């Protein structure tokens, strides 16, 4: 009995061990902390075996199941809506990029520099729960700077764009200060053979497309 209690007491420490092992874990904390839900389900199921605790555990499991169904329905709906939002937004960006790049007479892939992020999906309209570390990964920004070039080429259907060099990024950044961000006509333009897409008003800390060097 004492050994069992000791092992249960170690559960929080075991779940949080990844925070010590990997300092990037808090970014995706939901994947780690979700283990609490499995532990809770296990203890509730164990309580159903004993007659003394069966009534309490049955009520608790019913309440949790009800709210889980509500939350799962909301999350599924939000995930579907966000997917539609992301695909259509990225498709608009790609369409504008193709239009601007198509004016250039080039035979090789164009370097592309994308600065900032487009407006985030308003998840609060579809999910009525507290935000925190347990939010699903679908809430993350889809058009990440480390995969922007690959996503652009995927939507185009061929390798039209390539990752920029550091020198090309510097050239693109220098040209952004006077431009109006997306969705203005100034937000997608060419400078010295580089396709530039400005999704937010320029500031020094804007996330930029990863370079190839």
CSV table of C-alpha atoms in Angstrom, one decimal:
chain,number,residue,atom,x,y,z
A,1,UNK,CA,0.0,0.0,0.0
A,2,UNK,CA,2.8,2.4,1.0
A,3,UNK,CA,4.6,1.5,-2.2
A,4,UNK,CA,1.6,2.2,-4.3
A,5,UNK,CA,1.1,5.6,-2.7
A,6,UNK,CA,4.7,6.4,-3.2
A,7,UNK,CA,4.5,5.6,-6.9
A,8,UNK,CA,1.3,7.7,-7.3
A,9,UNK,CA,3.2,10.6,-5.6
A,10,UNK,CA,5.9,10.4,-8.2
A,11,UNK,CA,3.4,10.9,-11.0
A,12,UNK,CA,3.6,14.7,-11.2
A,13,UNK,CA,7.4,14.5,-11.1
A,14,UNK,CA,7.5,11.9,-13.9
A,15,UNK,CA,5.1,14.0,-16.1
A,16,UNK,CA,7.2,17.2,-15.7
A,17,UNK,CA,10.5,15.4,-16.3
A,18,UNK,CA,10.6,16.5,-20.0
A,19,UNK,CA,10.7,20.1,-18.9
A,20,UNK,CA,14.1,19.4,-17.4
A,21,UNK,CA,15.3,17.2,-20.2
A,22,UNK,CA,14.3,19.5,-23.1
A,23,UNK,CA,13.9,23.2,-22.6
A,24,UNK,CA,11.7,23.4,-25.7
A,25,UNK,CA,9.0,21.3,-24.2
A,26,UNK,CA,7.0,24.2,-22.6
A,27,UNK,CA,6.2,25.4,-26.1
A,28,UNK,CA,4.2,22.2,-26.7
A,29,UNK,CA,3.1,21.8,-23.1
A,30,UNK,CA,-0.2,20.2,-24.0
A,31,UNK,CA,1.5,17.1,-25.2
A,32,UNK,CA,3.1,16.7,-21.8
A,33,UNK,CA,0.4,17.8,-19.4
A,34,UNK,CA,-2.2,15.6,-21.3
A,35,UNK,CA,-0.8,12.7,-19.3
A,36,UNK,CA,-2.7,14.0,-16.3
A,37,UNK,CA,-5.9,13.2,-18.1
A,38,UNK,CA,-4.8,9.6,-18.7
A,39,UNK,CA,-3.9,9.3,-15.0
A,40,UNK,CA,-7.2,10.8,-14.0
A,41,UNK,CA,-9.1,8.4,-16.2
A,42,UNK,CA,-7.2,5.5,-14.8
A,43,UNK,CA,-7.9,6.4,-11.1
A,44,UNK,CA,-11.6,7.0,-11.9
A,45,UNK,CA,-11.8,3.6,-13.6
A,46,UNK,CA,-10.1,2.0,-10.6
A,47,UNK,CA,-12.7,3.5,-8.3
A,48,UNK,CA,-15.5,1.9,-10.3
A,49,UNK,CA,-14.2,-1.5,-9.1
A,50,UNK,CA,-14.8,-0.8,-5.5
A,51,UNK,CA,-18.4,-0.7,-4.2
A,52,UNK,CA,-17.6,2.1,-1.7
A,53,UNK,CA,-16.3,4.5,-4.4
A,54,UNK,CA,-18.4,3.4,-7.4
A,55,UNK,CA,-21.2,5.9,-7.0
A,56,UNK,CA,-18.9,8.9,-6.7
A,57,UNK,CA,-16.6,7.8,-9.5
A,58,UNK,CA,-19.6,7.1,-11.8
A,59,UNK,CA,-20.9,10.6,-11.2
A,60,UNK,CA,-17.5,12.1,-11.8
A,61,UNK,CA,-16.9,10.1,-15.0
A,62,UNK,CA,-20.4,11.1,-16.3
A,63,UNK,CA,-19.7,14.8,-15.7
A,64,UNK,CA,-16.2,14.6,-17.3
A,65,UNK,CA,-17.6,12.7,-20.3
A,66,UNK,CA,-20.3,15.3,-20.8
A,67,UNK,CA,-17.9,18.2,-20.9
A,68,UNK,CA,-15.4,16.2,-23.0
A,69,UNK,CA,-18.0,15.6,-25.7
A,70,UNK,CA,-18.9,19.4,-25.6
A,71,UNK,CA,-15.3,20.4,-25.8
A,72,UNK,CA,-14.3,17.8,-28.4
A,73,UNK,CA,-17.2,19.0,-30.6
A,74,UNK,CA,-16.1,22.6,-30.3
A,75,UNK,CA,-12.5,21.8,-30.9
A,76,UNK,CA,-13.3,19.8,-34.0
A,77,UNK,CA,-15.4,22.6,-35.4
A,78,UNK,CA,-12.7,25.2,-34.7
A,79,UNK,CA,-10.0,23.0,-36.3
A,80,UNK,CA,-12.1,22.6,-39.5
A,81,UNK,CA,-12.8,26.3,-39.6
A,82,UNK,CA,-9.1,27.2,-39.0
A,83,UNK,CA,-8.0,24.8,-41.7
A,84,UNK,CA,-10.3,26.5,-44.2
A,85,UNK,CA,-9.1,29.9,-43.1
A,86,UNK,CA,-5.4,29.0,-43.4
A,87,UNK,CA,-5.7,27.4,-46.8
A,88,UNK,CA,-7.7,30.3,-48.2
A,89,UNK,CA,-5.4,32.9,-46.7
A,90,UNK,CA,-2.2,31.2,-48.0
A,91,UNK,CA,-3.8,30.7,-51.4
A,92,UNK,CA,-4.5,34.4,-51.6
A,93,UNK,CA,-0.9,35.1,-50.8
A,94,UNK,CA,0.3,32.6,-53.3
A,95,UNK,CA,-2.0,34.0,-56.0
A,96,UNK,CA,-0.6,37.5,-55.5
A,97,UNK,CA,3.0,36.1,-55.4
A,98,UNK,CA,2.5,34.3,-58.7
A,99,UNK,CA,1.1,37.5,-60.2
A,100,UNK,CA,4.0,39.6,-59.2
A,101,UNK,CA,6.7,36.9,-59.9
A,102,UNK,CA,5.1,36.3,-63.3
A,103,UNK,CA,6.1,39.7,-64.5
A,104,UNK,CA,9.8,38.7,-64.1
A,105,UNK,CA,11.5,37.0,-67.0
A,106,UNK,CA,13.5,34.4,-65.1
A,107,UNK,CA,14.3,30.8,-65.7
A,108,UNK,CA,15.4,29.9,-62.2
A,109,UNK,CA,13.5,29.8,-58.9
A,110,UNK,CA,13.0,33.2,-57.3
A,111,UNK,CA,14.3,33.9,-53.8
A,112,UNK,CA,11.4,34.9,-51.5
A,113,UNK,CA,11.4,36.8,-48.2
A,114,UNK,CA,8.2,36.8,-46.1
A,115,UNK,CA,8.1,39.1,-43.1
A,116,UNK,CA,5.5,38.8,-40.3
A,117,UNK,CA,2.4,36.8,-40.0
A,118,UNK,CA,-1.1,37.1,-41.3
A,119,UNK,CA,-4.0,37.7,-38.9
A,120,UNK,CA,-4.6,34.8,-36.5
A,121,UNK,CA,-7.7,32.7,-36.5
A,122,UNK,CA,-10.2,33.9,-33.9
A,123,UNK,CA,-10.6,30.6,-32.0
A,124,UNK,CA,-12.5,32.1,-29.1
A,125,UNK,CA,-15.6,32.4,-31.3
A,126,UNK,CA,-15.8,28.6,-31.6
A,127,UNK,CA,-14.3,27.2,-28.3
A,128,UNK,CA,-15.7,28.3,-25.0
A,129,UNK,CA,-12.9,27.0,-22.7
A,130,UNK,CA,-10.0,28.7,-20.9
A,131,UNK,CA,-6.9,29.0,-23.0
A,132,UNK,CA,-3.7,27.6,-21.6
A,133,UNK,CA,-1.0,25.0,-22.1
A,134,UNK,CA,-3.5,22.3,-23.1
A,135,UNK,CA,-4.6,24.1,-26.3
A,136,UNK,CA,-4.3,21.8,-29.3
A,137,UNK,CA,-1.5,22.1,-31.9
A,138,UNK,CA,-4.0,23.1,-34.5
A,139,UNK,CA,-4.0,26.6,-32.9
A,140,UNK,CA,-0.4,27.2,-33.9
A,141,UNK,CA,0.5,29.4,-36.9
A,142,UNK,CA,0.4,27.4,-40.1
A,143,UNK,CA,2.6,29.6,-42.3
A,144,UNK,CA,5.8,29.2,-40.3
A,145,UNK,CA,8.9,30.9,-41.5
A,146,UNK,CA,10.9,27.7,-41.7
A,147,UNK,CA,8.5,26.1,-44.2
A,148,UNK,CA,7.1,29.1,-46.1
A,149,UNK,CA,9.1,28.4,-49.3
A,150,UNK,CA,8.0,24.8,-49.3
A,151,UNK,CA,4.3,25.7,-48.8
A,152,UNK,CA,4.4,28.3,-51.5
A,153,UNK,CA,5.8,25.8,-54.0
A,154,UNK,CA,3.3,23.2,-52.8
A,155,UNK,CA,0.4,25.6,-53.6
A,156,UNK,CA,1.9,26.6,-56.9
A,157,UNK,CA,2.5,23.0,-57.9
A,158,UNK,CA,6.2,23.3,-58.8
A,159,UNK,CA,9.4,24.8,-57.5
A,160,UNK,CA,9.0,28.5,-58.4
A,161,UNK,CA,10.5,29.9,-55.3
A,162,UNK,CA,13.6,29.2,-53.2
A,163,UNK,CA,15.0,30.1,-49.8
A,164,UNK,CA,16.8,33.5,-49.7
A,165,UNK,CA,20.4,34.0,-48.7
A,166,UNK,CA,21.3,36.3,-45.8
A,167,UNK,CA,22.3,39.0,-48.2
A,168,UNK,CA,19.0,38.8,-50.0
A,169,UNK,CA,17.1,39.0,-46.7
A,170,UNK,CA,19.1,42.1,-45.8
A,171,UNK,CA,18.2,43.7,-49.1
A,172,UNK,CA,14.5,42.8,-48.6
A,173,UNK,CA,14.4,44.1,-45.0
A,174,UNK,CA,15.9,47.4,-46.1
A,175,UNK,CA,13.0,47.9,-48.6
A,176,UNK,CA,10.2,47.1,-46.1
A,177,UNK,CA,10.3,50.4,-44.1
A,178,UNK,CA,8.3,52.3,-46.7
A,179,UNK,CA,5.8,49.6,-47.7
A,180,UNK,CA,2.2,49.1,-46.5
A,181,UNK,CA,1.6,45.6,-45.3
A,182,UNK,CA,-0.9,42.9,-46.5
A,183,UNK,CA,-3.4,43.1,-48.1
A,184,UNK,CA,-2.3,46.3,-49.8
A,185,UNK,CA,-0.9,46.4,-53.3
A,186,UNK,CA,2.5,47.4,-51.8
A,187,UNK,CA,2.7,44.2,-49.6
A,188,UNK,CA,3.9,41.9,-52.4
A,189,UNK,CA,6.7,43.3,-54.7
A,190,UNK,CA,10.1,42.7,-56.3
A,191,UNK,CA,13.4,44.3,-55.3
A,192,UNK,CA,16.6,43.4,-57.0
A,193,UNK,CA,15.2,40.0,-58.2
A,194,UNK,CA,13.8,39.1,-54.8
A,195,UNK,CA,10.1,38.5,-54.1
A,196,UNK,CA,9.1,40.3,-50.9
A,197,UNK,CA,5.9,39.7,-49.0
A,198,UNK,CA,5.2,42.0,-46.1
A,199,UNK,CA,2.3,40.6,-43.9
A,200,UNK,CA,2.7,43.0,-41.0
A,201,UNK,CA,3.8,46.6,-40.5
A,202,UNK,CA,7.6,46.6,-40.4
A,203,UNK,CA,9.5,46.4,-37.1
A,204,UNK,CA,12.9,45.0,-36.4
A,205,UNK,CA,11.7,41.8,-34.6
A,206,UNK,CA,9.4,40.6,-37.4
A,207,UNK,CA,9.9,36.9,-38.1
A,208,UNK,CA,11.5,36.3,-41.5
A,209,UNK,CA,11.7,33.4,-43.9
A,210,UNK,CA,14.6,31.1,-43.0
A,211,UNK,CA,17.7,31.5,-45.1
A,212,UNK,CA,19.5,28.8,-47.1
A,213,UNK,CA,23.0,29.7,-45.6
